[in-house]
mmCIF file of C-alpha atoms and ligand atoms in Angstrom:
data_model
loop_
_atom_site.group_PDB
_atom_site.id
_atom_site.type_symbol
_atom_site.label_atom_id
_atom_site.label_comp_id
_atom_site.label_asym_id
_atom_site.label_seq_id
_atom_site.Cartn_x
_atom_site.Cartn_y
_atom_site.Cartn_z
ATOM 1 C CA MET A 851 -25.682 18.677 1.323
ATOM 2 C CA SER A 852 -23.405 16.184 3.017
ATOM 3 C CA ARG A 853 -21.050 15.938 5.930
ATOM 4 C CA PRO A 854 -17.885 17.833 4.954
ATOM 5 C CA ILE A 855 -15.411 14.948 5.180
ATOM 6 C CA ILE A 856 -14.021 13.813 1.834
ATOM 7 C CA ALA A 857 -11.089 11.779 0.524
ATOM 8 C CA THR A 858 -9.573 12.653 -2.821
ATOM 9 C CA VAL A 859 -7.413 10.530 -5.100
ATOM 10 C CA ASP A 860 -5.068 12.504 -7.324
ATOM 11 C CA GLN A 861 -4.582 10.831 -10.715
ATOM 12 C CA GLN A 862 -1.735 13.113 -11.658
ATOM 13 C CA ALA A 863 0.152 12.220 -8.509
ATOM 14 C CA LEU A 864 -0.277 8.520 -9.331
ATOM 15 C CA GLN A 865 1.026 9.093 -12.827
ATOM 16 C CA HIS A 866 3.896 11.188 -11.560
ATOM 17 C CA ASN A 867 4.865 8.584 -8.931
ATOM 18 C CA LEU A 868 4.842 5.857 -11.562
ATOM 19 C CA ALA A 869 7.238 7.954 -13.642
ATOM 20 C CA VAL A 870 9.491 8.422 -10.578
ATOM 21 C CA ILE A 871 9.411 4.652 -9.990
ATOM 22 C CA ARG A 872 10.216 3.985 -13.655
ATOM 23 C CA GLN A 873 13.250 6.183 -13.322
ATOM 24 C CA GLN A 874 14.326 4.406 -10.117
ATOM 25 C CA ALA A 875 13.741 0.951 -11.570
ATOM 26 C CA GLN A 876 16.359 1.468 -14.282
ATOM 27 C CA GLY A 877 14.641 -0.543 -16.987
ATOM 28 C CA ALA A 878 12.988 -3.161 -14.797
ATOM 29 C CA LYS A 879 9.301 -3.693 -15.505
ATOM 30 C CA ILE A 880 6.805 -2.629 -12.869
ATOM 31 C CA TRP A 881 4.054 -4.509 -11.091
ATOM 32 C CA SER A 882 2.050 -1.731 -9.478
ATOM 33 C CA VAL A 883 0.687 -3.318 -6.315
ATOM 34 C CA VAL A 884 -3.008 -2.530 -5.920
ATOM 35 C CA LYS A 885 -3.979 -5.089 -3.265
ATOM 36 C CA ALA A 886 -6.415 -4.047 -0.537
ATOM 37 C CA ASN A 887 -8.405 -1.958 -3.013
ATOM 38 C CA ALA A 888 -5.288 -0.065 -4.068
ATOM 39 C CA TYR A 889 -4.178 0.534 -0.489
ATOM 40 C CA GLY A 890 -7.588 2.001 0.286
ATOM 41 C CA HIS A 891 -7.583 4.401 -2.670
ATOM 42 C CA GLY A 892 -9.970 2.303 -4.775
ATOM 43 C CA ILE A 893 -8.747 0.181 -7.685
ATOM 44 C CA GLU A 894 -11.129 1.771 -10.159
ATOM 45 C CA ARG A 895 -10.105 5.239 -9.082
ATOM 46 C CA CYS A 896 -6.426 4.399 -9.649
ATOM 47 C CA LEU A 897 -6.739 2.648 -12.971
ATOM 48 C CA ALA A 898 -6.339 5.717 -15.181
ATOM 49 C CA GLY A 899 -3.415 7.108 -13.166
ATOM 50 C CA LEU A 900 -1.576 3.786 -13.260
ATOM 51 C CA SER A 901 -2.466 2.802 -16.823
ATOM 52 C CA ALA A 902 1.153 3.112 -17.976
ATOM 53 C CA THR A 903 2.319 0.370 -15.607
ATOM 54 C CA ASP A 904 3.332 -3.078 -16.868
ATOM 55 C CA GLY A 905 1.124 -5.165 -14.605
ATOM 56 C CA PHE A 906 -0.958 -5.115 -11.438
ATOM 57 C CA GLY A 907 -0.140 -7.113 -8.297
ATOM 58 C CA LEU A 908 -3.003 -7.988 -5.955
ATOM 59 C CA LEU A 909 -4.476 -10.932 -4.135
ATOM 60 C CA ASN A 910 -8.276 -10.919 -4.345
ATOM 61 C CA TYR A 911 -9.912 -12.616 -7.293
ATOM 62 C CA GLU A 912 -12.670 -9.990 -7.159
ATOM 63 C CA GLU A 913 -10.099 -7.253 -7.710
ATOM 64 C CA ALA A 914 -8.457 -9.154 -10.564
ATOM 65 C CA ILE A 915 -11.801 -9.732 -12.270
ATOM 66 C CA LEU A 916 -12.713 -6.079 -11.838
ATOM 67 C CA LEU A 917 -9.526 -5.061 -13.637
ATOM 68 C CA ARG A 918 -10.262 -7.444 -16.512
ATOM 69 C CA GLU A 919 -13.825 -6.171 -16.744
ATOM 70 C CA LYS A 920 -12.511 -2.616 -16.902
ATOM 71 C CA GLY A 921 -10.483 -3.640 -19.929
ATOM 72 C CA TRP A 922 -7.055 -4.238 -18.398
ATOM 73 C CA GLN A 923 -5.343 -6.750 -20.704
ATOM 74 C CA LYS A 924 -1.769 -6.631 -19.453
ATOM 75 C CA PRO A 925 -0.593 -9.046 -16.735
ATOM 76 C CA ILE A 926 -2.127 -9.426 -13.282
ATOM 77 C CA LEU A 927 -0.097 -11.170 -10.574
ATOM 78 C CA LEU A 928 -1.701 -12.968 -7.641
ATOM 79 C CA LEU A 929 0.787 -12.187 -4.878
ATOM 80 C CA GLU A 930 -0.567 -14.841 -2.484
ATOM 81 C CA GLY A 931 -1.131 -17.382 -5.239
ATOM 82 C CA PHE A 932 -4.309 -19.414 -5.599
ATOM 83 C CA PHE A 933 -6.095 -20.751 -2.531
ATOM 84 C CA LYS A 934 -7.769 -23.941 -3.793
ATOM 85 C CA ALA A 935 -7.013 -26.286 -6.682
ATOM 86 C CA SER A 936 -10.459 -25.517 -8.056
ATOM 87 C CA ASP A 937 -9.504 -21.823 -8.352
ATOM 88 C CA LEU A 938 -7.264 -22.647 -11.312
ATOM 89 C CA ALA A 939 -10.269 -22.541 -13.648
ATOM 90 C CA LEU A 940 -10.707 -18.888 -12.717
ATOM 91 C CA LEU A 941 -7.005 -18.150 -13.210
ATOM 92 C CA ASP A 942 -7.291 -19.785 -16.613
ATOM 93 C CA ARG A 943 -10.380 -17.836 -17.583
ATOM 94 C CA TYR A 944 -8.975 -14.433 -16.547
ATOM 95 C CA ARG A 945 -5.372 -15.189 -17.522
ATOM 96 C CA LEU A 946 -3.895 -14.467 -14.095
ATOM 97 C CA THR A 947 -0.243 -14.947 -13.301
ATOM 98 C CA THR A 948 0.138 -16.662 -9.950
ATOM 99 C CA SER A 949 2.790 -17.074 -7.350
ATOM 100 C CA VAL A 950 3.430 -20.695 -6.409
ATOM 101 C CA HIS A 951 4.688 -21.059 -2.862
ATOM 102 C CA SER A 952 3.590 -24.506 -1.642
ATOM 103 C CA GLU A 953 3.884 -28.133 -2.603
ATOM 104 C CA TRP A 954 0.118 -28.673 -3.022
ATOM 105 C CA GLN A 955 0.023 -25.948 -5.664
ATOM 106 C CA ILE A 956 2.478 -27.871 -7.827
ATOM 107 C CA GLU A 957 0.191 -30.899 -7.625
ATOM 108 C CA ALA A 958 -2.818 -28.754 -8.457
ATOM 109 C CA LEU A 959 -1.056 -27.309 -11.501
ATOM 110 C CA ALA A 960 -0.066 -30.797 -12.615
ATOM 111 C CA ASN A 961 -3.649 -32.044 -12.437
ATOM 112 C CA ALA A 962 -5.586 -29.055 -13.776
ATOM 113 C CA LYS A 963 -7.269 -28.895 -17.176
ATOM 114 C CA LEU A 964 -6.421 -25.479 -18.584
ATOM 115 C CA SER A 965 -7.043 -23.866 -21.960
ATOM 116 C CA ALA A 966 -3.466 -22.523 -22.069
ATOM 117 C CA PRO A 967 -0.410 -22.554 -19.797
ATOM 118 C CA LEU A 968 -0.323 -20.079 -16.889
ATOM 119 C CA ASN A 969 2.659 -17.884 -16.155
ATOM 120 C CA ILE A 970 3.930 -18.446 -12.651
ATOM 121 C CA TYR A 971 6.137 -16.829 -10.016
ATOM 122 C CA VAL A 972 8.049 -19.366 -7.968
ATOM 123 C CA LYS A 973 8.194 -17.927 -4.489
ATOM 124 C CA ILE A 974 11.220 -18.574 -2.324
ATOM 125 C CA ASN A 975 11.289 -17.903 1.393
ATOM 126 C CA SER A 976 14.467 -15.855 1.782
ATOM 127 C CA GLY A 977 14.187 -15.559 5.554
ATOM 128 C CA MET A 978 10.854 -13.922 6.309
ATOM 129 C CA ASN A 979 9.186 -17.292 6.929
ATOM 130 C CA ARG A 980 5.850 -16.242 5.565
ATOM 131 C CA LEU A 981 5.363 -17.735 2.091
ATOM 132 C CA GLY A 982 7.675 -19.753 -0.118
ATOM 133 C CA PHE A 983 9.827 -22.778 -0.672
ATOM 134 C CA ARG A 984 13.180 -23.084 1.049
ATOM 135 C CA PRO A 985 16.093 -21.852 -1.085
ATOM 136 C CA GLN A 986 17.543 -25.392 -1.126
ATOM 137 C CA GLN A 987 14.344 -26.587 -2.817
ATOM 138 C CA LEU A 988 14.542 -24.063 -5.654
ATOM 139 C CA LYS A 989 16.201 -26.198 -8.304
ATOM 140 C CA ALA A 990 14.023 -29.257 -7.761
ATOM 141 C CA VAL A 991 10.807 -27.217 -7.578
ATOM 142 C CA TRP A 992 11.785 -25.260 -10.677
ATOM 143 C CA GLN A 993 12.472 -28.397 -12.684
ATOM 144 C CA ARG A 994 9.199 -30.015 -11.713
ATOM 145 C CA LEU A 995 7.212 -26.913 -12.608
ATOM 146 C CA ALA A 996 9.086 -26.338 -15.864
ATOM 147 C CA ALA A 997 8.129 -29.848 -16.966
ATOM 148 C CA LEU A 998 4.380 -29.235 -16.543
ATOM 149 C CA PRO A 999 2.370 -28.511 -19.717
ATOM 150 C CA ASN A 1000 0.161 -26.154 -17.672
ATOM 151 C CA VAL A 1001 3.110 -23.922 -16.792
ATOM 152 C CA GLY A 1002 4.193 -21.129 -19.126
ATOM 153 C CA GLU A 1003 6.781 -18.460 -18.325
ATOM 154 C CA MET A 1004 8.452 -18.790 -14.932
ATOM 155 C CA THR A 1005 9.936 -16.079 -12.735
ATOM 156 C CA LEU A 1006 11.792 -16.360 -9.446
ATOM 157 C CA MET A 1007 10.203 -14.315 -6.673
ATOM 158 C CA THR A 1008 10.977 -13.454 -3.076
ATOM 159 C CA HIS A 1009 9.858 -10.853 -0.557
ATOM 160 C CA PHE A 1010 12.210 -9.034 1.802
ATOM 161 C CA ALA A 1011 11.555 -8.834 5.527
ATOM 162 C CA CYS A 1012 13.806 -5.776 6.035
ATOM 163 C CA GLY A 1013 13.963 -3.873 2.753
ATOM 164 C CA GLU A 1014 14.103 -0.527 4.547
ATOM 165 C CA ASP A 1015 17.254 -1.541 6.420
ATOM 166 C CA PRO A 1016 20.514 -0.525 4.659
ATOM 167 C CA GLN A 1017 21.845 -4.077 5.107
ATOM 168 C CA GLY A 1018 18.425 -5.736 4.929
ATOM 169 C CA VAL A 1019 18.738 -7.431 1.540
ATOM 170 C CA VAL A 1020 22.338 -8.601 1.745
ATOM 171 C CA GLU A 1021 21.696 -11.999 3.304
ATOM 172 C CA PRO A 1022 18.500 -12.828 1.403
ATOM 173 C CA LEU A 1023 20.181 -11.914 -1.890
ATOM 174 C CA ALA A 1024 23.232 -14.007 -1.111
ATOM 175 C CA CYS A 1025 21.107 -17.016 -0.261
ATOM 176 C CA LEU A 1026 19.023 -16.606 -3.429
ATOM 177 C CA ASP A 1027 22.093 -16.176 -5.622
ATOM 178 C CA ASP A 1028 23.463 -19.306 -4.096
ATOM 179 C CA ALA A 1029 20.238 -21.258 -4.621
ATOM 180 C CA ALA A 1030 19.866 -20.062 -8.225
ATOM 181 C CA GLN A 1031 23.476 -20.530 -9.217
ATOM 182 C CA GLY A 1032 23.817 -21.413 -12.889
ATOM 183 C CA MET A 1033 20.134 -20.726 -13.612
ATOM 184 C CA ASN A 1034 19.501 -18.100 -16.252
ATOM 185 C CA ILE A 1035 16.074 -17.001 -15.040
ATOM 186 C CA SER A 1036 13.901 -13.937 -14.693
ATOM 187 C CA ARG A 1037 13.645 -12.471 -11.161
ATOM 188 C CA CYS A 1038 11.228 -10.251 -9.255
ATOM 189 C CA PHE A 1039 12.323 -9.333 -5.733
ATOM 190 C CA ALA A 1040 11.869 -5.649 -4.947
ATOM 191 C CA ASN A 1041 9.028 -4.093 -2.942
ATOM 192 C CA SER A 1042 8.947 -0.294 -2.532
ATOM 193 C CA ALA A 1043 11.851 -0.164 -0.098
ATOM 194 C CA ALA A 1044 14.102 -2.291 -2.298
ATOM 195 C CA THR A 1045 13.012 -0.394 -5.428
ATOM 196 C CA LEU A 1046 14.161 2.851 -3.787
ATOM 197 C CA TRP A 1047 17.138 1.776 -1.780
ATOM 198 C CA HIS A 1048 18.548 -1.479 -3.175
ATOM 199 C CA PRO A 1049 19.098 -1.202 -6.927
ATOM 200 C CA GLN A 1050 20.902 -4.558 -6.956
ATOM 201 C CA THR A 1051 17.496 -6.191 -6.339
ATOM 202 C CA HIS A 1052 15.740 -4.688 -9.368
ATOM 203 C CA HIS A 1053 16.377 -7.453 -11.923
ATOM 204 C CA GLN A 1054 13.561 -7.885 -14.489
ATOM 205 C CA TRP A 1055 10.517 -6.799 -12.446
ATOM 206 C CA VAL A 1056 9.913 -4.683 -9.334
ATOM 207 C CA ARG A 1057 6.750 -4.711 -7.166
ATOM 208 C CA PRO A 1058 6.231 -1.268 -5.601
ATOM 209 C CA GLY A 1059 3.105 -0.662 -3.543
ATOM 210 C CA ILE A 1060 3.264 2.143 -0.987
ATOM 211 C CA ILE A 1061 5.491 4.487 -3.016
ATOM 212 C CA SER A 1062 2.959 4.428 -5.838
ATOM 213 C CA TYR A 1063 0.665 6.232 -3.415
ATOM 214 C CA GLY A 1064 3.347 8.662 -2.239
ATOM 215 C CA ALA A 1065 4.064 7.392 1.274
ATOM 216 C CA SER A 1066 7.222 5.956 2.755
ATOM 217 C CA PRO A 1067 7.961 2.228 3.100
ATOM 218 C CA SER A 1068 9.994 3.075 6.202
ATOM 219 C CA GLY A 1069 7.144 4.974 7.847
ATOM 220 C CA ARG A 1070 9.235 8.176 7.811
ATOM 221 C CA TRP A 1071 8.325 10.812 5.243
ATOM 222 C CA GLN A 1072 11.838 12.331 5.475
ATOM 223 C CA ASP A 1073 13.206 9.130 3.951
ATOM 224 C CA ILE A 1074 11.366 9.778 0.677
ATOM 225 C CA ALA A 1075 11.205 13.581 0.807
ATOM 226 C CA GLY A 1076 13.995 13.841 -1.760
ATOM 227 C CA THR A 1077 12.513 11.428 -4.292
ATOM 228 C CA GLY A 1078 9.813 13.704 -5.711
ATOM 229 C CA LEU A 1079 7.060 11.220 -4.814
ATOM 230 C CA LYS A 1080 3.725 12.936 -4.215
ATOM 231 C CA PRO A 1081 0.948 11.934 -1.812
ATOM 232 C CA VAL A 1082 -1.996 10.581 -3.799
ATOM 233 C CA MET A 1083 -4.686 10.586 -1.105
ATOM 234 C CA GLN A 1084 -5.930 13.628 0.716
ATOM 235 C CA LEU A 1085 -8.353 13.285 3.617
ATOM 236 C CA ARG A 1086 -9.988 16.542 4.498
ATOM 237 C CA SER A 1087 -12.934 17.902 6.388
ATOM 238 C CA GLU A 1088 -14.066 21.146 7.990
ATOM 239 C CA ILE A 1089 -14.402 22.810 11.343
ATOM 240 C CA ILE A 1090 -18.012 22.468 12.451
ATOM 241 C CA ALA A 1091 -17.807 24.224 15.852
ATOM 242 C CA ILE A 1092 -15.492 26.423 17.906
ATOM 243 C CA GLN A 1093 -14.947 26.363 21.660
ATOM 244 C CA GLN A 1094 -13.314 29.108 23.678
ATOM 245 C CA LEU A 1095 -11.498 27.528 26.612
ATOM 246 C CA ASN A 1096 -10.319 29.003 29.866
ATOM 247 C CA SER A 1097 -7.279 27.804 31.730
ATOM 248 C CA GLY A 1098 -7.887 24.327 33.137
ATOM 249 C CA ASP A 1099 -10.850 23.439 30.916
ATOM 250 C CA GLY A 1100 -10.852 19.833 29.720
ATOM 251 C CA VAL A 1101 -11.450 18.626 26.167
ATOM 252 C CA GLY A 1102 -13.240 15.509 24.912
ATOM 253 C CA TYR A 1103 -13.754 12.062 26.443
ATOM 254 C CA GLY A 1104 -11.828 11.542 29.652
ATOM 255 C CA TYR A 1105 -10.604 15.165 29.566
ATOM 256 C CA ARG A 1106 -7.379 13.885 28.093
ATOM 257 C CA TYR A 1107 -6.335 17.455 27.402
ATOM 258 C CA HIS A 1108 -6.573 20.544 29.591
ATOM 259 C CA ALA A 1109 -6.038 24.113 28.406
ATOM 260 C CA SER A 1110 -3.111 25.774 30.106
ATOM 261 C CA GLY A 1111 -4.486 29.230 29.388
ATOM 262 C CA GLU A 1112 -7.161 30.823 27.244
ATOM 263 C CA GLN A 1113 -7.369 28.823 24.073
ATOM 264 C CA ARG A 1114 -9.558 28.556 21.009
ATOM 265 C CA ILE A 1115 -10.148 25.086 19.695
ATOM 266 C CA GLY A 1116 -11.960 23.816 16.623
ATOM 267 C CA VAL A 1117 -14.116 20.719 16.317
ATOM 268 C CA VAL A 1118 -13.481 18.764 13.093
ATOM 269 C CA ALA A 1119 -15.996 16.428 11.458
ATOM 270 C CA CYS A 1120 -13.718 13.389 11.370
ATOM 271 C CA GLY A 1121 -13.289 10.604 13.901
ATOM 272 C CA TYR A 1122 -12.233 7.006 14.202
ATOM 273 C CA ALA A 1123 -15.387 5.832 12.436
ATOM 274 C CA ASP A 1124 -13.996 7.644 9.391
ATOM 275 C CA GLY A 1125 -10.666 5.843 9.704
ATOM 276 C CA TYR A 1126 -8.755 8.475 11.639
ATOM 277 C CA PRO A 1127 -6.696 6.504 14.168
ATOM 278 C CA ARG A 1128 -8.113 6.544 17.681
ATOM 279 C CA HIS A 1129 -4.558 6.197 18.977
ATOM 280 C CA ALA A 1130 -3.606 9.646 17.684
ATOM 281 C CA PRO A 1131 -2.289 11.468 20.755
ATOM 282 C CA THR A 1132 -2.583 15.163 21.526
ATOM 283 C CA GLY A 1133 -0.063 16.871 19.264
ATOM 284 C CA THR A 1134 -0.688 14.847 16.107
ATOM 285 C CA PRO A 1135 -0.128 17.192 13.135
ATOM 286 C CA ILE A 1136 -3.158 18.534 11.262
ATOM 287 C CA ALA A 1137 -3.644 21.595 9.043
ATOM 288 C CA VAL A 1138 -6.386 24.209 9.306
ATOM 289 C CA ASP A 1139 -6.782 26.676 6.447
ATOM 290 C CA GLY A 1140 -3.323 25.636 5.278
ATOM 291 C CA ILE A 1141 -1.672 26.297 8.643
ATOM 292 C CA MET A 1142 -0.038 23.454 10.545
ATOM 293 C CA THR A 1143 -1.382 22.856 14.028
ATOM 294 C CA ARG A 1144 -2.106 19.869 16.305
ATOM 295 C CA THR A 1145 -4.910 17.747 17.607
ATOM 296 C CA VAL A 1146 -5.949 18.013 21.273
ATOM 297 C CA GLY A 1147 -7.677 15.400 23.416
ATOM 298 C CA ARG A 1148 -8.977 11.983 22.523
ATOM 299 C CA VAL A 1149 -10.205 11.148 19.036
ATOM 300 C CA SER A 1150 -13.898 10.313 19.251
ATOM 301 C CA MET A 1151 -16.025 8.326 16.825
ATOM 302 C CA ASP A 1152 -17.110 11.265 14.705
ATOM 303 C CA MET A 1153 -15.022 14.233 15.785
ATOM 304 C CA ILE A 1154 -11.598 15.424 16.696
ATOM 305 C CA MET A 1155 -10.533 18.696 18.279
ATOM 306 C CA VAL A 1156 -7.722 20.966 17.086
ATOM 307 C CA ASP A 1157 -5.733 23.767 18.623
ATOM 308 C CA LEU A 1158 -6.513 26.998 16.759
ATOM 309 C CA THR A 1159 -3.779 29.051 18.445
ATOM 310 C CA PRO A 1160 -1.605 29.185 15.273
ATOM 311 C CA CYS A 1161 -4.607 30.063 13.085
ATOM 312 C CA PRO A 1162 -6.741 32.686 14.865
ATOM 313 C CA GLN A 1163 -8.631 33.481 11.649
ATOM 314 C CA ALA A 1164 -10.012 29.922 11.453
ATOM 315 C CA ASN A 1165 -13.733 29.592 11.892
ATOM 316 C CA ILE A 1166 -16.680 27.310 11.258
ATOM 317 C CA GLY A 1167 -16.303 26.052 7.703
ATOM 318 C CA SER A 1168 -12.507 26.359 7.682
ATOM 319 C CA SER A 1169 -10.948 23.546 5.721
ATOM 320 C CA VAL A 1170 -8.951 20.902 7.593
ATOM 321 C CA GLU A 1171 -6.411 18.509 6.101
ATOM 322 C CA LEU A 1172 -6.148 15.293 8.139
ATOM 323 C CA TRP A 1173 -3.504 14.033 5.730
ATOM 324 C CA GLY A 1174 -2.469 14.763 2.185
ATOM 325 C CA GLN A 1175 -0.041 17.228 0.622
ATOM 326 C CA GLN A 1176 0.697 19.350 3.648
ATOM 327 C CA VAL A 1177 0.214 16.862 6.482
ATOM 328 C CA LYS A 1178 2.103 13.756 5.424
ATOM 329 C CA ILE A 1179 0.310 10.525 6.216
ATOM 330 C CA ASP A 1180 3.585 9.146 7.623
ATOM 331 C CA ASP A 1181 3.700 12.020 10.120
ATOM 332 C CA VAL A 1182 0.203 11.144 11.343
ATOM 333 C CA ALA A 1183 0.954 7.419 11.471
ATOM 334 C CA GLN A 1184 4.181 7.786 13.425
ATOM 335 C CA PRO A 1185 2.765 9.205 16.698
ATOM 336 C CA CYS A 1186 0.034 6.537 16.422
ATOM 337 C CA ASP A 1187 2.651 3.769 16.362
ATOM 338 C CA THR A 1188 1.611 2.650 12.928
ATOM 339 C CA VAL A 1189 2.487 3.201 9.265
ATOM 340 C CA GLY A 1190 0.874 5.097 6.419
ATOM 341 C CA TYR A 1191 -0.123 1.742 4.894
ATOM 342 C CA GLU A 1192 -2.592 1.071 7.690
ATOM 343 C CA LEU A 1193 -4.157 4.521 7.677
ATOM 344 C CA MET A 1194 -4.704 4.440 3.905
ATOM 345 C CA CYS A 1195 -6.286 1.022 4.028
ATOM 346 C CA ALA A 1196 -8.544 1.977 6.925
ATOM 347 C CA VAL A 1197 -10.443 4.942 5.483
ATOM 348 C CA ALA A 1198 -14.012 3.968 6.333
ATOM 349 C CA PRO A 1199 -16.766 3.221 3.833
ATOM 350 C CA ARG A 1200 -18.775 6.204 5.059
ATOM 351 C CA VAL A 1201 -16.141 8.612 3.704
ATOM 352 C CA PRO A 1202 -17.008 9.705 0.166
ATOM 353 C CA PHE A 1203 -14.187 9.598 -2.377
ATOM 354 C CA HIS A 1204 -13.579 11.991 -5.170
ATOM 355 C CA VAL A 1205 -11.106 11.598 -8.042
ATOM 356 C CA ILE A 1206 -9.229 14.682 -9.189
HETATM 357 C C1 PLP B 471 2.356 -5.845 -0.544
HETATM 358 C C2 PLP B 471 3.410 -6.488 -1.327
HETATM 359 C C3 PLP B 471 4.309 -5.722 -2.085
HETATM 360 C C4 PLP B 471 4.343 -4.216 -2.033
HETATM 361 O O1 PLP B 471 4.874 -3.794 -0.805
HETATM 362 P P1 PLP B 471 5.221 -2.258 -0.549
HETATM 363 O O2 PLP B 471 5.982 -2.251 0.705
HETATM 364 O O3 PLP B 471 3.900 -1.566 -0.417
HETATM 365 O O4 PLP B 471 5.961 -1.788 -1.732
HETATM 366 C C5 PLP B 471 5.214 -6.401 -2.871
HETATM 367 N N1 PLP B 471 5.247 -7.745 -2.891
HETATM 368 C C6 PLP B 471 4.410 -8.508 -2.173
HETATM 369 C C7 PLP B 471 4.509 -9.981 -2.224
HETATM 370 C C8 PLP B 471 3.476 -7.905 -1.358
HETATM 371 O O5 PLP B 471 2.643 -8.665 -0.630
#
């Protein structure tokens, strides 16, 4: 048949997480963020599980068009806005809501010939210095945009640099409140971290990404363990060989691991060419036949080795969870100095996906 590695996407977990988010959002509407092919899960594979959301946030036109072609009629928000003035024809055709973050985009909107006004998100830079107008520009920018026949509904938008920090939204919120004083306008500020931990940012719309997929915006699973969020992706494979080591035997490229006594190790069909991080050190958590154990030695392109000491019954064909329900993706990312976001997005094209 095929190589035993497989990634699964759990529709019920997606649905469940959306319900958890709805509860958290306290009446705010939800943009489910599905950029980067739904954080590596596959937009098409997530569509059914997220169908109860209020809108999809993304940034590729291809992904927006795909959603429209699959019959999605509710709003789609372009988080990075449009890239060229000529792109406005496409936004018009597919009825895409766009963020507006730069001066040239106002000009482009003023000069475009559209069949109907576009809804826009006016993006303010609240300190991150990535995208957006300065808070002091808000009122002038807003007035100019509101006067354009091509502009429909307008919403104020910002993105937090430190949403996972307990004090992380205080300053940005204060500066936005100040800038928007006296304006009775719709607002959309909260990413996953702010949706979970800063209810004062919820306003009319929230924009959760990572928590929709059941991983933590802080990179620490413990931080969301009490929320009921469920991991959506499982990456699993099988043991394809066993080695019996004697004390002092090395394992893998560069002998980065040596057995300190007799030890049984398993060879798993999964390596960095599948998206498993090459930086994963010896000791990274992994489960064999449902028993937690650890990786040993360097991750190679197609294989990784695991310590079978805690699971002596394991053998060729034993199932291995790289991440999923039992091995949290955050707990794999952490020893690799990265976040679950990156691991999800990096599952390689050669890994087959399966929707459950
Ligand atoms: C990616 C993104 C989000 C979602 O971020 P999470 O941390 O995954 O919740 C929200 N808003 C914008 C503008 C984004 O780019």
